[in-house]
């Protein structure tokens, strides 16, 4: 077991990060806003960690002090929130595809800035980011609490006034507006919460993968994170969590399957080199045959009826 | 800036801008009919470049499944260009059948169509990589025959040198735009196309078969993407399977600038973006890539319907 965990430590932690990134796309979607800005904030969080840990905190030693990491997370939260509010208020006036396009533009502008500025290390990026943990697996000490806290937060959010306002705006913005819900405020709120989550994952990831460059937040990743939500399910927060976990693991699982010796040679080679082809096919099939995603509120209800732990899942039915 | 330098940059800008324009035309055609953005358009662009490369006698690299292979025959470049673009058009029809139509029949959320077209793009790009490898492919130098490499528009002492390829690109684009404008505004097919774009249900009541026109639209759109891909590929080189992705994103900038769904808008947007890029000072050339996005961003905030677009009325 320990051996297994050590071998797959990197993948397991990445899967949890994937789940949180899925939630980051899901948050604005709760209020009906399709934002593809997640990779931008992810990259930003990573740069904050990379720059602070290599240039500002002058520490000597092998293990990066944990309190420094917490300070970085705090700074990321503040910076992401300020940027998200500044960006969100003008951009969120746009609807549907226009909002999606403008957030793509935001991500690309950040990427070009990162490629050209000196402080971000230009095209080469920043290397040798100190590690707060000795092995990849130990990052679970941060990844698990981050995922659980964000899930609890979303679980709670769906019940309180803000969450209900989100769904109201999602269903019909004009009607929500006329009921006295301020759409701009709640749209900006959902966008900002999503941005903060993405920034936090980026900050930890920069330490986790030890190096950070402009390839970390690109258009490709926008799509992959969106797929986490749409394939996993966009009507309950369980969807993006599951989608993030499965889709992060999928290419690696396919790679592993390609290494099995019992397979015919051509199939093994295809599984190894054609993993992304399979990933793309799944995106197409998923959107055609599972338009609601794998996890829907109805499915949760069905499970809840048979499940002794009714409490957690059952409340979803109110939204169904 | 002296006049000669200005003219030089202006012509460079027109040449690259005209490629942006035909690329964006295909984007905007599909948007005007279906109201969705086809994110696989950049992948079709790449595919077109590879088709023409293969047909004109190019040899595959040593990394893919088809390593070191080539066709048993070799076509003259211009024949290969036309055939390659037609193949890209057919690929685009196939794309529509597999990734768009099933969703349209189910009346799915446009967001899902977006994801499905992205999935298709991932498939196309990776199939190319799987088959022919990820390396850069260069068209042979003499594809355009014996015409000189550059044309001088200036005087002997103060030359304004333009590569012949750029002039050809501009010429081809001008012809395409003229033909397409005629097709849309001057023919029966074009009128029917406009009718489908305006209101699919009413059009079908008037005896127009929307499916047929959606197929035509995807064919023309793929044809234009393939043509643009080959032209860019022959003027620089085919920079691997991911060649079209950045074009796809820039194309978004172009169509938002011109107005989503507007054909003259795509042309004007393409030319403007090409010119804007050409006039970026060399010191800031690293930021050139961000120009289209900066323009797009400002445009969306100031006038989301674009230069020539119409405001979409929000129904309550």
Coordinates of N, CA and C in Angstrom, one line a residue, chain B residues 85-311:
Chain B
X85 N -7.4 21.9 -50.0 CA -8.5 22.7 -49.4 C -9.8 22.0 -49.5
X86 N -10.1 21.3 -50.6 CA -11.3 20.5 -50.8 C -11.4 19.4 -49.7
X87 N -10.2 18.7 -49.6 CA -10.2 17.7 -48.5 C -10.5 18.2 -47.1
X88 N -9.9 19.4 -46.9 CA -10.2 20.1 -45.6 C -11.7 20.4 -45.4
X89 N -12.3 20.8 -46.6 CA -13.7 21.0 -46.5 C -14.5 19.8 -46.2
X90 N -14.1 18.7 -46.8 CA -14.8 17.4 -46.6 C -14.6 17.0 -45.1
X91 N -13.4 17.2 -44.6 CA -13.1 16.9 -43.2 C -14.1 17.7 -42.3
X92 N -14.3 18.9 -42.7 CA -15.2 19.8 -42.0 C -16.6 19.3 -42.0
X93 N -17.0 18.8 -43.1 CA -18.4 18.2 -43.1 C -18.5 17.0 -42.2
X94 N -17.4 16.2 -42.2 CA -17.4 15.0 -41.3 C -17.4 15.5 -39.8
X95 N -16.7 16.5 -39.6 CA -16.7 17.1 -38.2 C -18.1 17.5 -37.8
X96 N -18.8 18.2 -38.8 CA -20.2 18.6 -38.5 C -21.0 17.4 -38.1
X97 N -20.9 16.3 -38.9 CA -21.8 15.2 -38.7 C -21.5 14.5 -37.4
X98 N -20.2 14.5 -36.9 CA -19.9 13.7 -35.7 C -20.0 14.6 -34.5
X99 N -19.6 15.9 -34.6 CA -19.5 16.6 -33.3 C -20.6 17.7 -33.2
X100 N -21.3 18.1 -34.3 CA -22.3 19.2 -34.2 C -23.7 18.7 -34.3
X101 N -23.9 17.8 -35.4 CA -25.2 17.4 -35.7 C -25.9 16.7 -34.5
X102 N -25.2 15.7 -33.9 CA -25.9 15.0 -32.8 C -26.4 15.9 -31.7
X103 N -25.7 17.0 -31.5 CA -26.1 17.9 -30.4 C -27.2 18.8 -30.9
X104 N -27.2 19.1 -32.2 CA -28.2 20.0 -32.7 C -29.6 19.3 -32.7
X105 N -29.5 18.0 -33.1 CA -30.7 17.1 -33.1 C -31.4 17.1 -31.7
X106 N -30.5 17.0 -30.7 CA -31.0 16.9 -29.3 C -31.3 18.3 -28.7
X107 N -31.1 19.4 -29.5 CA -31.3 20.7 -29.0 C -30.5 21.0 -27.7
X108 N -29.3 20.6 -27.8 CA -28.4 20.7 -26.6 C -28.0 22.2 -26.3
X109 N -27.6 22.4 -25.1 CA -27.0 23.7 -24.7 C -25.8 24.1 -25.6
X110 N -25.7 25.3 -26.1 CA -24.6 25.7 -27.0 C -23.2 25.5 -26.3
X111 N -23.2 25.5 -25.0 CA -21.9 25.3 -24.3 C -21.4 23.9 -24.6
X112 N -22.4 22.9 -24.7 CA -21.9 21.6 -24.9 C -21.4 21.4 -26.3
X113 N -22.0 22.2 -27.3 CA -21.5 22.2 -28.6 C -20.0 22.7 -28.6
X114 N -19.8 23.7 -27.8 CA -18.5 24.3 -27.7 C -17.5 23.2 -27.2
X115 N -17.9 22.5 -26.2 CA -17.0 21.5 -25.6 C -16.8 20.3 -26.7
X116 N -17.9 20.0 -27.3 CA -17.7 18.9 -28.3 C -16.8 19.3 -29.5
X117 N -16.9 20.6 -29.9 CA -16.0 21.0 -31.0 C -14.6 21.0 -30.5
X118 N -14.4 21.4 -29.2 CA -13.1 21.4 -28.6 C -12.5 19.9 -28.6
X119 N -13.4 19.0 -28.2 CA -13.0 17.6 -28.1 C -12.6 17.2 -29.5
X120 N -13.3 17.6 -30.5 CA -13.0 17.2 -31.9 C -11.6 17.8 -32.3
X121 N -11.4 19.1 -31.9 CA -10.1 19.7 -32.2 C -8.9 18.9 -31.5
X122 N -9.1 18.5 -30.3 CA -8.1 17.7 -29.6 C -7.9 16.4 -30.4
X123 N -8.9 15.7 -30.9 CA -8.8 14.5 -31.6 C -8.0 14.8 -32.9
X124 N -8.4 15.8 -33.7 CA -7.8 16.0 -35.0 C -6.3 16.3 -34.8
X125 N -6.0 17.2 -33.9 CA -4.6 17.6 -33.6 C -3.7 16.4 -33.2
X126 N -4.3 15.5 -32.4 CA -3.5 14.4 -31.9 C -3.4 13.3 -32.9
X127 N -4.5 13.1 -33.7 CA -4.4 12.1 -34.8 C -3.3 12.5 -35.7
X128 N -3.2 13.8 -36.1 CA -2.1 14.3 -36.9 C -0.7 13.9 -36.3
X129 N -0.6 14.3 -35.0 CA 0.6 14.0 -34.3 C 1.0 12.5 -34.3
X130 N -0.1 11.7 -34.1 CA 0.1 10.3 -34.0 C 0.6 9.7 -35.4
X131 N 0.0 10.3 -36.5 CA 0.4 9.8 -37.8 C 1.7 10.3 -38.3
X132 N 1.9 11.6 -38.2 CA 3.1 12.2 -38.9 C 4.1 12.8 -38.0
X133 N 3.9 12.7 -36.7 CA 4.9 13.2 -35.8 C 4.7 14.7 -35.5
X134 N 5.5 15.3 -34.6 CA 5.3 16.6 -34.2 C 6.3 17.6 -34.8
X135 N 7.1 17.2 -35.7 CA 8.1 18.1 -36.2 C 7.6 19.1 -37.2
X136 N 8.5 20.1 -37.4 CA 8.1 21.2 -38.3 C 8.3 20.7 -39.8
X137 N 7.3 21.0 -40.6 CA 7.4 20.7 -42.1 C 7.6 21.9 -42.9
X138 N 8.6 21.9 -43.8 CA 8.8 23.0 -44.7 C 8.4 22.7 -46.1
X139 N 7.6 23.5 -46.8 CA 7.4 23.3 -48.2 C 8.7 23.5 -49.0
X140 N 8.9 22.8 -50.1 CA 10.1 23.0 -50.9 C 10.1 24.5 -51.4
X141 N 11.3 25.0 -51.6 CA 11.5 26.5 -51.9 C 10.8 26.8 -53.2
X142 N 10.8 25.9 -54.2 CA 10.4 26.3 -55.5 C 8.9 26.0 -55.8
X143 N 8.0 25.9 -54.7 CA 6.7 25.5 -55.0 C 5.9 26.5 -55.9
X144 N 6.3 27.8 -55.9 CA 5.6 28.7 -56.7 C 6.2 28.9 -58.1
X145 N 7.1 27.9 -58.5 CA 7.7 27.9 -59.8 C 8.8 28.9 -59.9
X146 N 9.0 29.5 -61.1 CA 10.2 30.3 -61.4 C 10.0 31.8 -61.1
X147 N 8.9 32.2 -60.4 CA 8.8 33.6 -60.2 C 9.8 34.1 -59.1
X148 N 10.3 35.3 -59.2 CA 11.3 35.8 -58.3 C 10.8 35.8 -56.9
X149 N 11.7 35.6 -55.9 CA 11.4 35.5 -54.5 C 10.8 36.8 -53.9
X150 N 11.2 37.9 -54.5 CA 10.7 39.2 -53.9 C 10.4 40.2 -55.0
X151 N 9.4 41.0 -54.8 CA 9.1 42.1 -55.8 C 9.4 43.4 -55.2
X152 N 10.0 44.3 -56.0 CA 10.3 45.6 -55.4 C 9.3 46.6 -55.9
X153 N 8.6 47.2 -54.9 CA 7.6 48.3 -55.2 C 8.2 49.7 -55.1
X154 N 9.4 49.8 -54.6 CA 10.1 51.1 -54.4 C 11.0 51.4 -55.6
X155 N 11.9 52.3 -55.4 CA 12.9 52.6 -56.4 C 14.2 51.7 -56.2
X156 N 15.1 51.9 -57.1 CA 16.3 51.1 -57.0 C 17.1 51.4 -55.7
X157 N 17.1 52.7 -55.4 CA 17.9 53.1 -54.2 C 17.1 52.9 -52.9
X158 N 15.8 53.1 -53.0 CA 15.0 52.9 -51.7 C 13.9 51.9 -51.9
X159 N 14.3 50.6 -51.9 CA 13.4 49.5 -52.2 C 12.4 49.3 -51.1
X160 N 11.2 48.8 -51.6 CA 10.2 48.3 -50.7 C 10.0 46.9 -51.1
X161 N 10.7 46.0 -50.5 CA 10.7 44.6 -50.9 C 9.6 43.8 -50.3
X162 N 8.8 43.2 -51.1 CA 7.7 42.3 -50.6 C 8.0 40.9 -51.2
X163 N 7.9 39.9 -50.3 CA 8.1 38.5 -50.8 C 6.9 38.2 -51.7
X164 N 7.3 37.5 -52.8 CA 6.3 37.1 -53.8 C 5.1 36.3 -53.2
X165 N 5.5 35.5 -52.2 CA 4.5 34.7 -51.5 C 3.4 35.6 -50.9
X166 N 3.9 36.7 -50.4 CA 2.9 37.6 -49.7 C 2.0 38.2 -50.7
X167 N 2.5 38.5 -51.9 CA 1.7 39.1 -52.9 C 0.6 38.0 -53.4
X168 N 1.1 36.8 -53.6 CA 0.2 35.7 -54.0 C -0.9 35.5 -52.9
X169 N -0.5 35.5 -51.7 CA -1.5 35.3 -50.6 C -2.5 36.4 -50.7
X170 N -2.0 37.6 -50.8 CA -3.0 38.7 -50.9 C -3.9 38.6 -52.0
X171 N -3.4 38.2 -53.2 CA -4.2 38.1 -54.4 C -5.2 37.0 -54.2
X172 N -4.8 35.8 -53.7 CA -5.7 34.7 -53.5 C -6.9 35.1 -52.6
X173 N -6.5 35.8 -51.5 CA -7.5 36.2 -50.6 C -8.5 37.2 -51.2
X174 N -8.0 38.1 -52.0 CA -8.9 39.1 -52.6 C -9.9 38.4 -53.5
X175 N -9.4 37.4 -54.3 CA -10.3 36.6 -55.1 C -11.4 35.9 -54.3
X176 N -10.9 35.2 -53.2 CA -11.8 34.5 -52.4 C -12.9 35.4 -51.8
X177 N -12.5 36.5 -51.3 CA -13.5 37.4 -50.7 C -14.5 37.8 -51.7
X178 N -14.0 38.2 -52.9 CA -14.9 38.6 -54.0 C -15.9 37.5 -54.3
X179 N -15.4 36.3 -54.5 CA -16.2 35.1 -54.8 C -17.3 34.9 -53.8
X180 N -16.8 34.9 -52.5 CA -17.7 34.6 -51.4 C -18.8 35.7 -51.3
X181 N -18.4 36.9 -51.5 CA -19.4 38.0 -51.4 C -20.4 37.8 -52.5
X182 N -20.0 37.4 -53.7 CA -20.9 37.2 -54.7 C -21.8 36.0 -54.4
X183 N -21.2 34.9 -53.9 CA -22.0 33.7 -53.5 C -23.1 34.0 -52.5
X184 N -22.7 34.8 -51.5 CA -23.7 35.1 -50.5 C -24.8 36.1 -50.9
X185 N -24.3 37.1 -51.6 CA -25.3 38.2 -51.9 C -25.9 38.1 -53.3
X186 N -25.2 37.4 -54.2 CA -25.7 37.5 -55.6 C -26.3 36.2 -56.1
X187 N -26.3 35.1 -55.4 CA -26.8 33.8 -55.9 C -28.0 33.4 -55.0
X188 N -28.7 32.4 -55.6 CA -29.8 31.8 -54.9 C -29.4 31.1 -53.6
X189 N -28.3 30.3 -53.8 CA -27.7 29.6 -52.6 C -27.5 30.6 -51.5
X190 N -26.9 31.7 -51.8 CA -26.5 32.7 -50.8 C -27.8 33.3 -50.1
X191 N -28.8 33.6 -50.9 CA -30.1 34.1 -50.3 C -30.6 33.0 -49.3
X192 N -30.6 31.8 -49.8 CA -31.1 30.7 -48.9 C -30.3 30.6 -47.6
X193 N -29.0 30.7 -47.8 CA -28.1 30.7 -46.7 C -28.5 31.8 -45.7
X194 N -28.7 33.0 -46.2 CA -29.1 34.1 -45.3 C -30.4 33.8 -44.6
X195 N -31.3 33.2 -45.4 CA -32.6 32.9 -44.8 C -32.4 31.9 -43.6
X196 N -31.6 30.9 -43.8 CA -31.4 29.9 -42.8 C -30.7 30.6 -41.5
X197 N -29.8 31.5 -41.8 CA -29.1 32.2 -40.7 C -30.1 33.0 -39.9
X198 N -31.0 33.6 -40.7 CA -32.0 34.5 -40.0 C -32.9 33.8 -39.1
X199 N -33.5 32.7 -39.7 CA -34.5 32.0 -38.9 C -34.7 30.6 -39.6
X200 N -34.2 29.6 -38.9 CA -34.1 28.3 -39.5 C -35.5 27.7 -39.7
X201 N -36.4 27.9 -38.8 CA -37.8 27.3 -38.9 C -38.5 27.9 -40.1
X202 N -38.5 29.3 -40.1 CA -39.2 29.9 -41.2 C -38.6 29.5 -42.6
X203 N -37.3 29.4 -42.6 CA -36.6 29.0 -43.9 C -37.1 27.6 -44.3
X204 N -37.2 26.7 -43.3 CA -37.6 25.4 -43.7 C -39.1 25.3 -44.2
X205 N -39.9 26.3 -43.6 CA -41.3 26.3 -44.1 C -41.4 26.8 -45.5
X206 N -40.4 27.6 -45.9 CA -40.4 28.2 -47.3 C -39.7 27.2 -48.2
X207 N -39.5 26.0 -47.8 CA -39.0 25.0 -48.7 C -37.5 24.9 -48.8
X208 N -36.8 25.5 -47.9 CA -35.3 25.4 -47.8 C -35.0 24.3 -46.9
X209 N -34.1 23.4 -47.3 CA -33.7 22.4 -46.4 C -32.4 22.8 -45.6
X210 N -32.6 23.2 -44.3 CA -31.5 23.8 -43.5 C -30.3 22.8 -43.4
X211 N -30.6 21.5 -43.3 CA -29.5 20.6 -43.2 C -28.5 20.7 -44.3
X212 N -29.1 20.8 -45.5 CA -28.3 20.9 -46.7 C -27.4 22.2 -46.7
X213 N -27.9 23.3 -46.1 CA -27.2 24.5 -46.1 C -26.1 24.5 -45.0
X214 N -26.5 23.8 -43.9 CA -25.5 23.7 -42.9 C -24.3 22.9 -43.4
X215 N -24.5 21.8 -44.2 CA -23.5 21.1 -44.8 C -22.6 22.0 -45.7
X216 N -23.3 22.7 -46.6 CA -22.6 23.6 -47.5 C -21.7 24.6 -46.7
X217 N -22.3 25.2 -45.6 CA -21.5 26.1 -44.8 C -20.3 25.5 -44.2
X218 N -20.4 24.3 -43.7 CA -19.2 23.7 -43.1 C -18.2 23.4 -44.1
X219 N -18.7 23.0 -45.4 CA -17.7 22.7 -46.4 C -16.9 23.9 -46.8
X220 N -17.7 25.0 -47.0 CA -17.0 26.3 -47.4 C -16.1 26.7 -46.3
X221 N -16.5 26.6 -45.0 CA -15.7 27.0 -43.9 C -14.4 26.2 -43.8
X222 N -14.6 24.9 -44.0 CA -13.4 24.1 -43.9 C -12.4 24.3 -45.1
X223 N -13.0 24.6 -46.3 CA -12.2 24.9 -47.5 C -11.4 26.2 -47.2
X224 N -12.0 27.2 -46.6 CA -11.3 28.4 -46.4 C -10.2 28.2 -45.3
X225 N -10.5 27.5 -44.3 CA -9.5 27.2 -43.3 C -8.3 26.5 -43.9
X226 N -8.6 25.4 -44.7 CA -7.6 24.7 -45.3 C -6.7 25.5 -46.2
X227 N -7.4 26.4 -47.0 CA -6.6 27.3 -47.8 C -5.7 28.3 -47.0
X228 N -6.3 28.8 -45.9 CA -5.5 29.7 -45.1 C -4.3 28.9 -44.5
X229 N -4.5 27.7 -44.1 CA -3.5 26.9 -43.5 C -2.3 26.7 -44.5
X230 N -2.7 26.3 -45.7 CA -1.7 26.1 -46.7 C -0.9 27.4 -47.0
X231 N -1.6 28.5 -47.1 CA -0.9 29.7 -47.5 C 0.1 30.1 -46.4
X232 N -0.4 30.0 -45.1 CA 0.6 30.3 -44.0 C 1.7 29.3 -44.0
X233 N 1.4 28.0 -44.2 CA 2.4 27.0 -44.2 C 3.4 27.2 -45.3
X234 N 3.0 27.7 -46.5 CA 3.9 27.8 -47.5 C 4.7 29.1 -47.4
X235 N 4.2 30.1 -46.6 CA 5.0 31.3 -46.5 C 6.0 31.2 -45.3
X236 N 5.6 30.5 -44.2 CA 6.6 30.2 -43.2 C 7.0 28.7 -43.2
X237 N 6.3 27.9 -42.4 CA 6.4 26.5 -42.5 C 5.3 25.9 -41.6
X238 N 5.0 24.6 -41.7 CA 4.0 24.1 -40.9 C 4.6 23.7 -39.5
X239 N 4.2 24.5 -38.5 CA 4.9 24.4 -37.2 C 4.3 23.3 -36.4
X240 N 4.1 22.1 -36.9 CA 3.7 21.0 -36.1 C 2.2 20.9 -36.0
X241 N 1.6 19.9 -35.3 CA 0.2 19.7 -35.3 C -0.6 20.8 -34.5
X242 N 0.1 21.6 -33.7 CA -0.5 22.6 -32.9 C -0.5 23.9 -33.6
X243 N 0.0 23.9 -34.8 CA 0.1 25.1 -35.7 C -1.2 26.0 -35.7
X244 N -2.4 25.3 -35.7 CA -3.6 26.1 -35.9 C -4.2 26.7 -34.6
X245 N -3.7 26.2 -33.5 CA -4.4 26.6 -32.2 C -4.3 28.1 -32.0
X246 N -3.1 28.7 -32.2 CA -3.0 30.1 -31.9 C -3.8 30.9 -33.0
X247 N -3.8 30.4 -34.2 CA -4.6 31.0 -35.2 C -6.1 31.0 -34.8
X248 N -6.5 29.9 -34.3 CA -7.9 29.8 -33.8 C -8.2 30.9 -32.8
X249 N -7.3 31.1 -31.9 CA -7.6 32.1 -30.9 C -7.6 33.5 -31.5
X250 N -6.6 33.8 -32.4 CA -6.5 35.1 -33.0 C -7.7 35.3 -33.8
X251 N -8.2 34.3 -34.5 CA -9.4 34.4 -35.3 C -10.6 34.8 -34.5
X252 N -10.6 34.4 -33.2 CA -11.7 34.9 -32.3 C -11.6 36.4 -32.2
X253 N -10.4 36.9 -32.0 CA -10.2 38.4 -32.0 C -10.7 39.0 -33.2
X254 N -10.4 38.5 -34.4 CA -10.8 39.0 -35.6 C -12.4 39.1 -35.7
X255 N -13.0 38.0 -35.4 CA -14.5 38.0 -35.6 C -15.2 38.9 -34.6
X256 N -14.6 39.0 -33.4 CA -15.3 39.8 -32.4 C -15.1 41.3 -32.8
X257 N -13.9 41.6 -33.3 CA -13.6 42.9 -33.8 C -14.6 43.3 -34.9
X258 N -14.7 42.4 -35.9 CA -15.6 42.8 -37.0 C -17.1 42.6 -36.7
X259 N -17.4 41.8 -35.7 CA -18.8 41.6 -35.4 C -19.1 40.1 -35.7
X260 N -19.5 39.4 -34.7 CA -19.7 37.9 -34.8 C -20.8 37.7 -35.9
X261 N -20.5 36.8 -36.9 CA -21.5 36.5 -37.9 C -21.5 37.4 -39.1
X262 N -20.7 38.5 -39.1 CA -20.7 39.4 -40.2 C -19.5 39.1 -41.2
X263 N -19.9 38.9 -42.5 CA -18.8 38.5 -43.4 C -17.9 39.7 -43.8
X264 N -18.4 40.9 -44.1 CA -17.5 42.0 -44.3 C -16.7 42.3 -43.0
X265 N -17.4 42.1 -41.9 CA -16.7 42.4 -40.6 C -15.5 41.5 -40.5
X266 N -15.6 40.2 -40.9 CA -14.4 39.3 -40.7 C -13.3 39.8 -41.6
X267 N -13.6 40.3 -42.8 CA -12.6 40.8 -43.7 C -11.9 42.0 -43.1
X268 N -12.7 43.0 -42.7 CA -12.2 44.2 -42.2 C -11.4 43.9 -40.9
X269 N -12.0 43.1 -40.0 CA -11.3 42.7 -38.8 C -9.9 42.1 -39.0
X270 N -9.9 41.1 -40.0 CA -8.6 40.5 -40.4 C -7.6 41.4 -40.8
X271 N -8.0 42.3 -41.7 CA -7.0 43.3 -42.3 C -6.5 44.2 -41.2
X272 N -7.4 44.7 -40.3 CA -7.1 45.6 -39.3 C -6.1 44.9 -38.3
X273 N -6.4 43.7 -38.0 CA -5.5 43.0 -37.0 C -4.1 42.8 -37.6
X274 N -4.1 42.4 -38.9 CA -2.8 42.2 -39.6 C -2.0 43.5 -39.6
X275 N -2.7 44.6 -39.9 CA -2.0 45.9 -39.9 C -1.5 46.3 -38.5
X276 N -2.4 46.1 -37.5 CA -2.0 46.4 -36.1 C -0.7 45.6 -35.7
X277 N -0.7 44.4 -36.1 CA 0.5 43.6 -35.8 C 1.7 44.0 -36.5
X278 N 1.6 44.4 -37.8 CA 2.7 44.8 -38.6 C 3.4 46.1 -38.0
X279 N 2.5 46.9 -37.4 CA 3.1 48.2 -36.9 C 3.5 48.2 -35.5
X280 N 3.6 47.0 -34.9 CA 4.2 46.9 -33.5 C 5.7 47.2 -33.6
X281 N 6.2 48.1 -32.8 CA 7.6 48.4 -32.8 C 8.4 47.1 -32.5
X282 N 9.6 47.0 -33.1 CA 10.4 45.8 -32.9 C 10.7 45.5 -31.4
X283 N 10.9 46.6 -30.6 CA 11.2 46.4 -29.2 C 10.1 45.7 -28.5
X284 N 8.9 45.8 -29.0 CA 7.7 45.2 -28.2 C 7.2 44.0 -29.0
X285 N 8.0 43.4 -29.8 CA 7.5 42.3 -30.7 C 7.0 41.2 -29.9
X286 N 7.6 41.0 -28.6 CA 7.1 39.9 -27.8 C 5.6 40.1 -27.4
X287 N 5.1 41.3 -27.5 CA 3.8 41.5 -27.1 C 2.8 41.5 -28.3
X288 N 3.4 41.2 -29.5 CA 2.6 41.2 -30.7 C 1.4 40.2 -30.5
X289 N 1.7 39.0 -29.9 CA 0.7 38.0 -29.8 C -0.5 38.5 -28.9
X290 N -0.3 39.5 -28.1 CA -1.3 39.9 -27.2 C -2.2 41.0 -27.8
X291 N -1.8 41.5 -29.0 CA -2.5 42.6 -29.6 C -4.0 42.2 -29.9
X292 N -4.1 41.0 -30.5 CA -5.5 40.7 -30.9 C -6.4 40.5 -29.7
X293 N -5.8 40.0 -28.6 CA -6.6 39.8 -27.4 C -6.9 41.2 -26.7
X294 N -5.9 42.1 -26.7 CA -6.2 43.4 -26.2 C -7.3 44.1 -26.9
X295 N -7.2 44.0 -28.3 CA -8.2 44.6 -29.1 C -9.6 44.0 -28.8
X296 N -9.6 42.7 -28.8 CA -10.8 41.9 -28.5 C -11.4 42.3 -27.2
X297 N -10.6 42.5 -26.2 CA -11.0 42.8 -24.8 C -11.7 44.1 -24.8
X298 N -11.0 45.1 -25.4 CA -11.5 46.5 -25.4 C -12.8 46.6 -26.2
X299 N -12.8 45.9 -27.3 CA -14.0 45.9 -28.2 C -15.2 45.3 -27.4
X300 N -14.9 44.2 -26.7 CA -16.1 43.6 -26.0 C -16.6 44.5 -24.9
X301 N -15.7 45.3 -24.3 CA -16.2 46.2 -23.3 C -16.9 47.4 -23.9
X302 N -16.4 47.9 -25.0 CA -16.9 49.1 -25.6 C -18.1 48.9 -26.5
X303 N -18.0 47.9 -27.4 CA -19.0 47.6 -28.3 C -19.0 46.1 -28.6
X304 N -19.7 45.3 -27.8 CA -19.6 43.9 -27.9 C -20.1 43.4 -29.3
X305 N -21.0 44.1 -30.0 CA -21.5 43.6 -31.2 C -20.5 43.8 -32.4
X306 N -19.3 44.4 -32.1 CA -18.3 44.5 -33.1 C -18.5 45.7 -34.0
X307 N -17.5 45.9 -34.9 CA -17.6 47.1 -35.8 C -18.8 47.0 -36.7
X308 N -19.1 45.9 -37.3 CA -20.2 45.8 -38.3 C -21.3 44.9 -37.8
X309 N -21.2 44.4 -36.6 CA -22.3 43.4 -36.1 C -23.6 44.1 -35.8
X310 N -24.6 43.3 -35.7 CA -25.9 43.9 -35.3 C -26.1 43.5 -33.8
X311 N -26.8 44.4 -33.1 CA -27.1 44.1 -31.7 C -28.1 43.0 -31.7

